[in-house]
mmCIF file with all atom_site columns, C-alpha atoms and ligand atoms in Angstrom:
data_model
loop_
_atom_site.group_PDB
_atom_site.id
_atom_site.type_symbol
_atom_site.label_atom_id
_atom_site.label_alt_id
_atom_site.label_comp_id
_atom_site.label_asym_id
_atom_site.label_entity_id
_atom_site.label_seq_id
_atom_site.pdbx_PDB_ins_code
_atom_site.Cartn_x
_atom_site.Cartn_y
_atom_site.Cartn_z
_atom_site.occupancy
_atom_site.B_iso_or_equiv
_atom_site.pdbx_formal_charge
_atom_site.auth_seq_id
_atom_site.auth_comp_id
_atom_site.auth_asym_id
_atom_site.auth_atom_id
_atom_site.pdbx_PDB_model_num
ATOM   1   C CA . UNK A 1 1   ? 0.007   -0.017  0.006   1.00 0.00 ? 19  UNK A CA 1
ATOM   2   C CA . UNK A 1 2   ? 1.637   3.225   -1.230  1.00 0.00 ? 20  UNK A CA 1
ATOM   3   C CA . UNK A 1 3   ? 0.942   6.905   -0.719  1.00 0.00 ? 21  UNK A CA 1
ATOM   4   C CA . UNK A 1 4   ? 3.034   10.066  -0.589  1.00 0.00 ? 22  UNK A CA 1
ATOM   5   C CA . UNK A 1 5   ? 3.916   10.366  3.094   1.00 0.00 ? 23  UNK A CA 1
ATOM   6   C CA . UNK A 1 6   ? 3.129   6.871   4.473   1.00 0.00 ? 24  UNK A CA 1
ATOM   7   C CA . UNK A 1 7   ? 1.549   8.753   7.313   1.00 0.00 ? 25  UNK A CA 1
ATOM   8   C CA . UNK A 1 8   ? -2.167  9.184   6.524   1.00 0.00 ? 26  UNK A CA 1
ATOM   9   C CA . UNK A 1 9   ? -3.629  6.940   3.827   1.00 0.00 ? 27  UNK A CA 1
ATOM   10  C CA . UNK A 1 10  ? -1.288  3.943   3.239   1.00 0.00 ? 28  UNK A CA 1
ATOM   11  C CA . UNK A 1 11  ? -1.022  3.169   6.995   1.00 0.00 ? 29  UNK A CA 1
ATOM   12  C CA . UNK A 1 12  ? -4.741  2.925   7.109   1.00 0.00 ? 30  UNK A CA 1
ATOM   13  C CA . UNK A 1 13  ? -4.708  0.666   3.959   1.00 0.00 ? 31  UNK A CA 1
ATOM   14  C CA . UNK A 1 14  ? -2.040  -1.573  5.502   1.00 0.00 ? 32  UNK A CA 1
ATOM   15  C CA . UNK A 1 15  ? -3.947  -1.842  8.783   1.00 0.00 ? 33  UNK A CA 1
ATOM   16  C CA . UNK A 1 16  ? -7.324  -2.428  7.293   1.00 0.00 ? 34  UNK A CA 1
ATOM   17  C CA . UNK A 1 17  ? -6.317  -5.074  4.734   1.00 0.00 ? 35  UNK A CA 1
ATOM   18  C CA . UNK A 1 18  ? -4.066  -6.893  7.268   1.00 0.00 ? 36  UNK A CA 1
ATOM   19  C CA . UNK A 1 19  ? -6.948  -6.875  9.769   1.00 0.00 ? 37  UNK A CA 1
ATOM   20  C CA . UNK A 1 20  ? -9.444  -8.213  7.258   1.00 0.00 ? 38  UNK A CA 1
ATOM   21  C CA . UNK A 1 21  ? -7.058  -10.812 5.868   1.00 0.00 ? 39  UNK A CA 1
ATOM   22  C CA . UNK A 1 22  ? -6.187  -11.996 9.414   1.00 0.00 ? 40  UNK A CA 1
ATOM   23  C CA . UNK A 1 23  ? -9.904  -12.238 10.272  1.00 0.00 ? 41  UNK A CA 1
ATOM   24  C CA . UNK A 1 24  ? -10.495 -14.260 7.177   1.00 0.00 ? 42  UNK A CA 1
ATOM   25  C CA . UNK A 1 25  ? -7.801  -16.687 8.210   1.00 0.00 ? 43  UNK A CA 1
ATOM   26  C CA . UNK A 1 26  ? -5.458  -15.750 5.345   1.00 0.00 ? 44  UNK A CA 1
ATOM   27  C CA . UNK A 1 27  ? -1.657  -15.798 5.708   1.00 0.00 ? 45  UNK A CA 1
ATOM   28  C CA . UNK A 1 28  ? -1.092  -12.485 3.900   1.00 0.00 ? 46  UNK A CA 1
ATOM   29  C CA . UNK A 1 29  ? 1.725   -10.058 4.712   1.00 0.00 ? 47  UNK A CA 1
ATOM   30  C CA . UNK A 1 30  ? 0.501   -6.557  4.077   1.00 0.00 ? 48  UNK A CA 1
ATOM   31  C CA . UNK A 1 31  ? 2.934   -3.617  4.188   1.00 0.00 ? 49  UNK A CA 1
ATOM   32  C CA . UNK A 1 32  ? 3.016   0.073   3.319   1.00 0.00 ? 50  UNK A CA 1
ATOM   33  C CA . UNK A 1 33  ? 5.473   2.752   2.260   1.00 0.00 ? 51  UNK A CA 1
ATOM   34  C CA . UNK A 1 34  ? 5.578   6.355   1.064   1.00 0.00 ? 52  UNK A CA 1
ATOM   35  C CA . UNK A 1 35  ? 7.173   7.652   -2.135  1.00 0.00 ? 53  UNK A CA 1
ATOM   36  C CA . UNK A 1 36  ? 8.430   10.668  -0.132  1.00 0.00 ? 54  UNK A CA 1
ATOM   37  C CA . UNK A 1 37  ? 10.959  10.662  2.742   1.00 0.00 ? 55  UNK A CA 1
ATOM   38  C CA . UNK A 1 38  ? 9.759   13.401  5.026   1.00 0.00 ? 56  UNK A CA 1
ATOM   39  C CA . UNK A 1 39  ? 8.292   11.220  7.744   1.00 0.00 ? 57  UNK A CA 1
ATOM   40  C CA . UNK A 1 40  ? 10.630  8.236   7.861   1.00 0.00 ? 58  UNK A CA 1
ATOM   41  C CA . UNK A 1 41  ? 10.596  6.545   11.241  1.00 0.00 ? 59  UNK A CA 1
ATOM   42  C CA . UNK A 1 42  ? 7.370   8.271   12.467  1.00 0.00 ? 60  UNK A CA 1
ATOM   43  C CA . UNK A 1 43  ? 4.198   6.541   13.496  1.00 0.00 ? 61  UNK A CA 1
ATOM   44  C CA . UNK A 1 44  ? 0.961   7.175   11.514  1.00 0.00 ? 62  UNK A CA 1
ATOM   45  C CA . UNK A 1 45  ? -0.796  10.529  11.714  1.00 0.00 ? 63  UNK A CA 1
ATOM   46  C CA . UNK A 1 46  ? -2.779  10.755  14.984  1.00 0.00 ? 64  UNK A CA 1
ATOM   47  C CA . UNK A 1 47  ? -6.079  11.118  13.121  1.00 0.00 ? 65  UNK A CA 1
ATOM   48  C CA . UNK A 1 48  ? -5.386  7.987   11.033  1.00 0.00 ? 66  UNK A CA 1
ATOM   49  C CA . UNK A 1 49  ? -4.583  6.235   14.313  1.00 0.00 ? 67  UNK A CA 1
ATOM   50  C CA . UNK A 1 50  ? -7.776  7.581   15.898  1.00 0.00 ? 68  UNK A CA 1
ATOM   51  C CA . UNK A 1 51  ? -10.108 6.710   13.050  1.00 0.00 ? 69  UNK A CA 1
ATOM   52  C CA . UNK A 1 52  ? -8.582  3.205   12.688  1.00 0.00 ? 70  UNK A CA 1
ATOM   53  C CA . UNK A 1 53  ? -8.982  2.655   16.500  1.00 0.00 ? 71  UNK A CA 1
ATOM   54  C CA . UNK A 1 54  ? -12.667 3.692   16.369  1.00 0.00 ? 72  UNK A CA 1
ATOM   55  C CA . UNK A 1 55  ? -13.065 0.905   13.812  1.00 0.00 ? 73  UNK A CA 1
ATOM   56  C CA . UNK A 1 56  ? -11.214 -1.638  15.917  1.00 0.00 ? 74  UNK A CA 1
ATOM   57  C CA . UNK A 1 57  ? -7.920  -1.468  13.953  1.00 0.00 ? 75  UNK A CA 1
ATOM   58  C CA . UNK A 1 58  ? -4.615  -0.805  15.693  1.00 0.00 ? 76  UNK A CA 1
ATOM   59  C CA . UNK A 1 59  ? -2.127  0.918   13.450  1.00 0.00 ? 77  UNK A CA 1
ATOM   60  C CA . UNK A 1 60  ? -0.174  2.608   16.309  1.00 0.00 ? 78  UNK A CA 1
ATOM   61  C CA . UNK A 1 61  ? 2.880   0.319   15.969  1.00 0.00 ? 79  UNK A CA 1
ATOM   62  C CA . UNK A 1 62  ? 3.491   1.061   12.306  1.00 0.00 ? 80  UNK A CA 1
ATOM   63  C CA . UNK A 1 63  ? 6.610   2.963   11.344  1.00 0.00 ? 81  UNK A CA 1
ATOM   64  C CA . UNK A 1 64  ? 6.903   5.140   8.198   1.00 0.00 ? 82  UNK A CA 1
ATOM   65  C CA . UNK A 1 65  ? 9.311   4.027   5.566   1.00 0.00 ? 83  UNK A CA 1
ATOM   66  C CA . UNK A 1 66  ? 10.082  5.040   1.989   1.00 0.00 ? 84  UNK A CA 1
ATOM   67  C CA . UNK A 1 67  ? 9.271   2.819   -1.008  1.00 0.00 ? 85  UNK A CA 1
ATOM   68  C CA . UNK A 1 68  ? 12.380  1.226   -2.536  1.00 0.00 ? 86  UNK A CA 1
ATOM   69  C CA . UNK A 1 69  ? 12.610  -0.411  -5.958  1.00 0.00 ? 87  UNK A CA 1
ATOM   70  C CA . UNK A 1 70  ? 13.235  -3.930  -4.439  1.00 0.00 ? 88  UNK A CA 1
ATOM   71  C CA . UNK A 1 71  ? 9.604   -3.771  -3.081  1.00 0.00 ? 89  UNK A CA 1
ATOM   72  C CA . UNK A 1 72  ? 8.579   -4.295  -6.743  1.00 0.00 ? 90  UNK A CA 1
ATOM   73  C CA . UNK A 1 73  ? 10.258  -7.783  -6.478  1.00 0.00 ? 91  UNK A CA 1
ATOM   74  C CA . UNK A 1 74  ? 9.243   -8.598  -2.906  1.00 0.00 ? 92  UNK A CA 1
ATOM   75  C CA . UNK A 1 75  ? 5.472   -8.054  -3.212  1.00 0.00 ? 93  UNK A CA 1
ATOM   76  C CA . UNK A 1 76  ? 2.879   -9.784  -5.361  1.00 0.00 ? 94  UNK A CA 1
ATOM   77  C CA . UNK A 1 77  ? 0.623   -6.716  -5.581  1.00 0.00 ? 95  UNK A CA 1
ATOM   78  C CA . UNK A 1 78  ? 1.219   -3.021  -5.128  1.00 0.00 ? 96  UNK A CA 1
ATOM   79  C CA . UNK A 1 79  ? -1.689  -0.631  -4.590  1.00 0.00 ? 97  UNK A CA 1
ATOM   80  C CA . UNK A 1 80  ? -1.178  3.112   -4.855  1.00 0.00 ? 98  UNK A CA 1
ATOM   81  C CA . UNK A 1 81  ? -3.604  5.662   -3.474  1.00 0.00 ? 99  UNK A CA 1
ATOM   82  C CA . UNK A 1 82  ? -3.396  8.175   -6.353  1.00 0.00 ? 100 UNK A CA 1
ATOM   83  C CA . UNK A 1 83  ? -2.079  8.708   -9.835  1.00 0.00 ? 101 UNK A CA 1
ATOM   84  C CA . UNK A 1 84  ? 0.960   10.726  -8.716  1.00 0.00 ? 102 UNK A CA 1
ATOM   85  C CA . UNK A 1 85  ? 1.960   7.833   -6.431  1.00 0.00 ? 103 UNK A CA 1
ATOM   86  C CA . UNK A 1 86  ? 1.655   5.542   -9.539  1.00 0.00 ? 104 UNK A CA 1
ATOM   87  C CA . UNK A 1 87  ? 4.054   7.748   -11.489 1.00 0.00 ? 105 UNK A CA 1
ATOM   88  C CA . UNK A 1 88  ? 6.464   8.042   -8.511  1.00 0.00 ? 106 UNK A CA 1
ATOM   89  C CA . UNK A 1 89  ? 6.532   4.254   -7.907  1.00 0.00 ? 107 UNK A CA 1
ATOM   90  C CA . UNK A 1 90  ? 7.245   3.815   -11.588 1.00 0.00 ? 108 UNK A CA 1
ATOM   91  C CA . UNK A 1 91  ? 10.065  6.289   -11.403 1.00 0.00 ? 109 UNK A CA 1
ATOM   92  C CA . UNK A 1 92  ? 11.639  4.894   -8.242  1.00 0.00 ? 110 UNK A CA 1
ATOM   93  C CA . UNK A 1 93  ? 11.335  1.207   -9.543  1.00 0.00 ? 111 UNK A CA 1
ATOM   94  C CA . UNK A 1 94  ? 13.262  1.991   -12.764 1.00 0.00 ? 112 UNK A CA 1
ATOM   95  C CA . UNK A 1 95  ? 14.325  -1.354  -14.364 1.00 0.00 ? 113 UNK A CA 1
ATOM   96  C CA . UNK A 1 96  ? 12.382  -3.312  -11.816 1.00 0.00 ? 114 UNK A CA 1
ATOM   97  C CA . UNK A 1 97  ? 9.004   -1.723  -12.678 1.00 0.00 ? 115 UNK A CA 1
ATOM   98  C CA . UNK A 1 98  ? 6.336   -4.375  -13.219 1.00 0.00 ? 116 UNK A CA 1
ATOM   99  C CA . UNK A 1 99  ? 3.150   -2.781  -14.550 1.00 0.00 ? 117 UNK A CA 1
ATOM   100 C CA . UNK A 1 100 ? 1.096   -5.996  -14.015 1.00 0.00 ? 118 UNK A CA 1
ATOM   101 C CA . UNK A 1 101 ? 1.617   -5.735  -10.242 1.00 0.00 ? 119 UNK A CA 1
ATOM   102 C CA . UNK A 1 102 ? 0.564   -2.087  -9.674  1.00 0.00 ? 120 UNK A CA 1
ATOM   103 C CA . UNK A 1 103 ? -2.859  -0.537  -9.654  1.00 0.00 ? 121 UNK A CA 1
ATOM   104 C CA . UNK A 1 104 ? -4.767  2.242   -8.051  1.00 0.00 ? 122 UNK A CA 1
ATOM   105 C CA . UNK A 1 105 ? -6.494  0.940   -4.982  1.00 0.00 ? 123 UNK A CA 1
ATOM   106 C CA . UNK A 1 106 ? -9.902  2.433   -5.961  1.00 0.00 ? 124 UNK A CA 1
ATOM   107 C CA . UNK A 1 107 ? -9.861  0.462   -9.224  1.00 0.00 ? 125 UNK A CA 1
ATOM   108 C CA . UNK A 1 108 ? -10.852 -2.459  -6.921  1.00 0.00 ? 126 UNK A CA 1
ATOM   109 C CA . UNK A 1 109 ? -14.058 -0.552  -6.087  1.00 0.00 ? 127 UNK A CA 1
ATOM   110 C CA . UNK A 1 110 ? -14.639 1.412   -9.332  1.00 0.00 ? 128 UNK A CA 1
ATOM   111 C CA . UNK A 1 111 ? -12.977 -0.716  -11.987 1.00 0.00 ? 129 UNK A CA 1
ATOM   112 C CA . UNK A 1 112 ? -11.248 1.240   -14.770 1.00 0.00 ? 130 UNK A CA 1
ATOM   113 C CA . UNK A 1 113 ? -12.140 4.621   -13.394 1.00 0.00 ? 131 UNK A CA 1
ATOM   114 C CA . UNK A 1 114 ? -8.663  5.487   -12.090 1.00 0.00 ? 132 UNK A CA 1
ATOM   115 C CA . UNK A 1 115 ? -10.059 7.374   -9.101  1.00 0.00 ? 133 UNK A CA 1
ATOM   116 C CA . UNK A 1 116 ? -7.814  8.675   -6.371  1.00 0.00 ? 134 UNK A CA 1
ATOM   117 C CA . UNK A 1 117 ? -8.044  8.279   -2.625  1.00 0.00 ? 135 UNK A CA 1
ATOM   118 C CA . UNK A 1 118 ? -8.013  11.954  -1.593  1.00 0.00 ? 136 UNK A CA 1
ATOM   119 C CA . UNK A 1 119 ? -5.118  13.115  0.670   1.00 0.00 ? 137 UNK A CA 1
ATOM   120 C CA . UNK A 1 120 ? -6.601  14.047  4.045   1.00 0.00 ? 138 UNK A CA 1
ATOM   121 C CA . UNK A 1 121 ? -3.278  15.655  5.227   1.00 0.00 ? 139 UNK A CA 1
ATOM   122 C CA . UNK A 1 122 ? -4.554  19.263  4.955   1.00 0.00 ? 140 UNK A CA 1
ATOM   123 C CA . UNK A 1 123 ? -8.109  18.636  6.036   1.00 0.00 ? 141 UNK A CA 1
ATOM   124 C CA . UNK A 1 124 ? -10.113 17.876  9.145   1.00 0.00 ? 142 UNK A CA 1
ATOM   125 C CA . UNK A 1 125 ? -11.047 14.592  10.887  1.00 0.00 ? 143 UNK A CA 1
ATOM   126 C CA . UNK A 1 126 ? -14.023 14.184  8.537   1.00 0.00 ? 144 UNK A CA 1
ATOM   127 C CA . UNK A 1 127 ? -11.583 13.544  5.686   1.00 0.00 ? 145 UNK A CA 1
ATOM   128 C CA . UNK A 1 128 ? -9.894  10.733  7.557   1.00 0.00 ? 146 UNK A CA 1
ATOM   129 C CA . UNK A 1 129 ? -13.292 9.002   8.062   1.00 0.00 ? 147 UNK A CA 1
ATOM   130 C CA . UNK A 1 130 ? -14.136 9.416   4.357   1.00 0.00 ? 148 UNK A CA 1
ATOM   131 C CA . UNK A 1 131 ? -10.791 7.932   3.416   1.00 0.00 ? 149 UNK A CA 1
ATOM   132 C CA . UNK A 1 132 ? -11.172 5.092   5.938   1.00 0.00 ? 150 UNK A CA 1
ATOM   133 C CA . UNK A 1 133 ? -14.574 4.079   4.499   1.00 0.00 ? 151 UNK A CA 1
ATOM   134 C CA . UNK A 1 134 ? -13.262 4.117   0.920   1.00 0.00 ? 152 UNK A CA 1
ATOM   135 C CA . UNK A 1 135 ? -10.245 2.012   1.739   1.00 0.00 ? 153 UNK A CA 1
ATOM   136 C CA . UNK A 1 136 ? -12.255 -0.373  3.710   1.00 0.00 ? 154 UNK A CA 1
ATOM   137 C CA . UNK A 1 137 ? -14.723 -1.037  0.839   1.00 0.00 ? 155 UNK A CA 1
ATOM   138 C CA . UNK A 1 138 ? -11.825 -1.467  -1.630  1.00 0.00 ? 156 UNK A CA 1
ATOM   139 C CA . UNK A 1 139 ? -10.212 -3.966  0.792   1.00 0.00 ? 157 UNK A CA 1
ATOM   140 C CA . UNK A 1 140 ? -13.483 -5.908  1.012   1.00 0.00 ? 158 UNK A CA 1
ATOM   141 C CA . UNK A 1 141 ? -13.301 -6.286  -2.731  1.00 0.00 ? 159 UNK A CA 1
ATOM   142 C CA . UNK A 1 142 ? -9.708  -7.412  -2.670  1.00 0.00 ? 160 UNK A CA 1
ATOM   143 C CA . UNK A 1 143 ? -10.612 -10.193 -0.340  1.00 0.00 ? 161 UNK A CA 1
ATOM   144 C CA . UNK A 1 144 ? -13.554 -11.222 -2.470  1.00 0.00 ? 162 UNK A CA 1
ATOM   145 C CA . UNK A 1 145 ? -11.326 -11.212 -5.534  1.00 0.00 ? 163 UNK A CA 1
ATOM   146 C CA . UNK A 1 146 ? -8.203  -13.039 -4.199  1.00 0.00 ? 164 UNK A CA 1
ATOM   147 C CA . UNK A 1 147 ? -9.560  -15.115 -1.340  1.00 0.00 ? 165 UNK A CA 1
ATOM   148 C CA . UNK A 1 148 ? -12.452 -16.931 -2.920  1.00 0.00 ? 166 UNK A CA 1
ATOM   149 C CA . UNK A 1 149 ? -13.458 -18.782 0.217   1.00 0.00 ? 167 UNK A CA 1
ATOM   150 C CA . UNK A 1 150 ? -13.006 -15.832 2.639   1.00 0.00 ? 168 UNK A CA 1
ATOM   151 C CA . UNK A 1 151 ? -16.018 -14.575 4.520   1.00 0.00 ? 169 UNK A CA 1
ATOM   152 C CA . UNK A 1 152 ? -16.169 -10.834 3.972   1.00 0.00 ? 170 UNK A CA 1
HETATM 153 P P1 . LIG B 2 .   ? -0.279  10.651  2.922   1.00 0.00 ? 18  LIG B P1 1
HETATM 154 O O1 . LIG B 2 .   ? -0.459  12.217  3.260   1.00 0.00 ? 18  LIG B O1 1
HETATM 155 O O2 . LIG B 2 .   ? 0.384   10.584  1.503   1.00 0.00 ? 18  LIG B O2 1
HETATM 156 O O3 . LIG B 2 .   ? -1.704  10.132  2.826   1.00 0.00 ? 18  LIG B O3 1
HETATM 157 O O4 . LIG B 2 .   ? 0.543   10.102  3.984   1.00 0.00 ? 18  LIG B O4 1
HETATM 158 C C1 . LIG B 2 .   ? 0.576   13.128  3.294   1.00 0.00 ? 18  LIG B C1 1
HETATM 159 C C2 . LIG B 2 .   ? 1.367   13.177  4.412   1.00 0.00 ? 18  LIG B C2 1
HETATM 160 C C3 . LIG B 2 .   ? 2.370   14.099  4.505   1.00 0.00 ? 18  LIG B C3 1
HETATM 161 C C4 . LIG B 2 .   ? 2.616   14.959  3.444   1.00 0.00 ? 18  LIG B C4 1
HETATM 162 C C5 . LIG B 2 .   ? 1.839   14.838  2.308   1.00 0.00 ? 18  LIG B C5 1
HETATM 163 C C6 . LIG B 2 .   ? 0.838   13.893  2.174   1.00 0.00 ? 18  LIG B C6 1
HETATM 164 N N1 . LIG B 2 .   ? 3.705   15.921  3.553   1.00 0.00 ? 18  LIG B N1 1
HETATM 165 O O5 . LIG B 2 .   ? 3.738   16.768  2.593   1.00 0.00 ? 18  LIG B O5 1
HETATM 166 O O6 . LIG B 2 .   ? 4.486   15.826  4.523   1.00 0.00 ? 18  LIG B O6 1
#
């Protein structure tokens, strides 16, 4: 799960998908990273932590890191939150870029529409709730798609 800062959106996406996968009994390893380096080593934004906690998901122990090109090899699927993340991941990955692994997260909810998860960084708590709900619905569809027998 990739966003710009790895502080607002992708920590939520990591926490939500890992929570749902664990609950469905799947042995999935979900991770997240940012394309930028401003917040390396920090925990998620306090409002991402709060909104996750209100939904029963603990993301407090996550630690911000930057996307590196080797992630393209290490992971089976890479979801980006917006189209600029997509371009940045492509740029960072250079010769390791694998287009077949990368997609916008919301294409799992609105196929082919290339919609972005809005960045809540400059907004209020409402924006974090909106983003949480979008990501959670997309993650439900990921489970339906890849985990045929999972109860979602
Ligand atoms: P995120 O939000 O990409 O959802 O983590 C942002 C967090 C920090 C910054 C930008 C976006 N920043 O400019 O520091």
